[in-house]
Amino acid sequence: MSVLDDDLQRRLTFRLAPALQPMALPMPALVAVVDTNVLASRACHAARNGLVGDDVLSGLATTGRSNTFIGAHVPGELIKHLGTVAASSNVELRAAARVLVGNILPQLPVVDVTPGDCLNPRLRQFLRDDLELPRAMRGDPDDIETAAVADLLAPAVILSTDSVFTRLGMSSSTAAEWIGVARNLLQAAGFEANLADAALVVELVGRLLFAASGAVMRFAARYPLPVLALVAGGLYLAKQYGYLDAVRVKAGVRRLGETVRPILDTIGESAAAWEGARKALFVVEPEGSPTVEQLAARHLARCGRPLTPSDLRDRLKITGHKVSAAGLKRAMTAHPAFHRQPGDQYRIGRLAYGTPELPR
């Protein structure tokens, strides 16, 4: 593959800006839910290497197709454990905290869950912490909120070094493998973001062509003789200059194919890489019929901006879910994961602009 092809493939899979309309692609986007241990280790990694932030977590947030969230317990756990992780990584605590507070946490909305969110069967197993149980069956109550956030926003991928998620069937990575999972998610999300942009462009071009063709048809119906004369004149000039010559047309088509083929091959290779990356991910899928809160949370987690209850109702209707605006507003007002913005708009999660208790 040439250097040009390498550069094209990189641009097909990685993003420097979010997708213009992330949900233009019909397939469901995967969100990421990050645990305390990952945040602490990536902050230390960035501080040790002189980086202002973390490339993996920042990259996921940048795509717009894999928005990343944390549970409400995470900031408190970071206060307790960042010092230990920094010491084991031979990193100054203040440097790690500076990266975490200044560059990583502001990109990760904090999602609060309720006790009711933690009561479905696949989450209750996290409460089994009896030491007499076999390790394969043992849960950890400290991690149930991360699991509950993933369940609320499903389909989701949990990024954690804690083996409890693997033991209980909500992840498939070990502490040594989670970075590979994150990079697979980043690659898949980047390619999907490009596809979403392409779908948006195709839609806009289609609308323009439809509008233009409609205008042409109306003009032709109103002035048939001038239009017929214009078409006949165009065909005559095309024939005079050889544009209708079969040999010339075939040669032009052949040259176009030779120009486009390397690009199509690169797109095909990127699509194959995307398919492999997506299949390698262990996804926390939705279970059962979604509640109103889950419908609202899952859409808001992916659309990338706050919506009014009426706007959210209309968007959910397109996906086949009929919920009234009043019902959505009641559900979002009562649940702590949703936060009201000016103009009666609601977003999922609160922004973590900083944790003052961490040393600066």
PDB file of C-alpha atoms in Angstrom, residues 35 125-126 135-136 138-141 143 160-171:
ATOM      1  CA  ASP A  35     -14.091   2.981  35.478  1.00  0.00           C
ATOM      2  CA  GLN A 125     -24.986 -10.297  40.941  1.00  0.00           C
ATOM      3  CA  PHE A 126     -22.502  -7.505  41.683  1.00  0.00           C
ATOM      4  CA  ARG A 135     -14.246 -16.327  42.702  1.00  0.00           C
ATOM      5  CA  ALA A 136     -15.971 -16.818  39.329  1.00  0.00           C
ATOM      6  CA  ARG A 138     -18.188 -13.289  43.316  1.00  0.00           C
ATOM      7  CA  GLY A 139     -19.267  -9.711  42.662  1.00  0.00           C
ATOM      8  CA  ASP A 140     -18.131  -6.328  43.942  1.00  0.00           C
ATOM      9  CA  PRO A 141     -20.703  -3.761  45.141  1.00  0.00           C
ATOM     10  CA  ASP A 143     -18.583  -1.586  40.693  1.00  0.00           C
ATOM     11  CA  SER A 160     -12.044  -1.274  33.100  1.00  0.00           C
ATOM     12  CA  THR A 161      -9.064  -3.200  34.426  1.00  0.00           C
ATOM     13  CA  ASP A 162     -11.265  -4.831  37.073  1.00  0.00           C
ATOM     14  CA  SER A 163     -11.862  -8.536  36.429  1.00  0.00           C
ATOM     15  CA  VAL A 164     -15.304  -8.463  38.059  1.00  0.00           C
ATOM     16  CA  PHE A 165     -16.892  -7.273  34.804  1.00  0.00           C
ATOM     17  CA  THR A 166     -15.379 -10.205  32.940  1.00  0.00           C
ATOM     18  CA  ARG A 167     -16.381 -12.697  35.649  1.00  0.00           C
ATOM     19  CA  LEU A 168     -19.976 -11.515  35.591  1.00  0.00           C
ATOM     20  CA  GLY A 169     -20.363 -11.366  31.825  1.00  0.00           C
ATOM     21  CA  MET A 170     -20.267  -7.608  31.149  1.00  0.00           C
ATOM     22  CA  SER A 171     -16.813  -7.397  29.603  1.00  0.00           C
TER      23      SER A 171
END
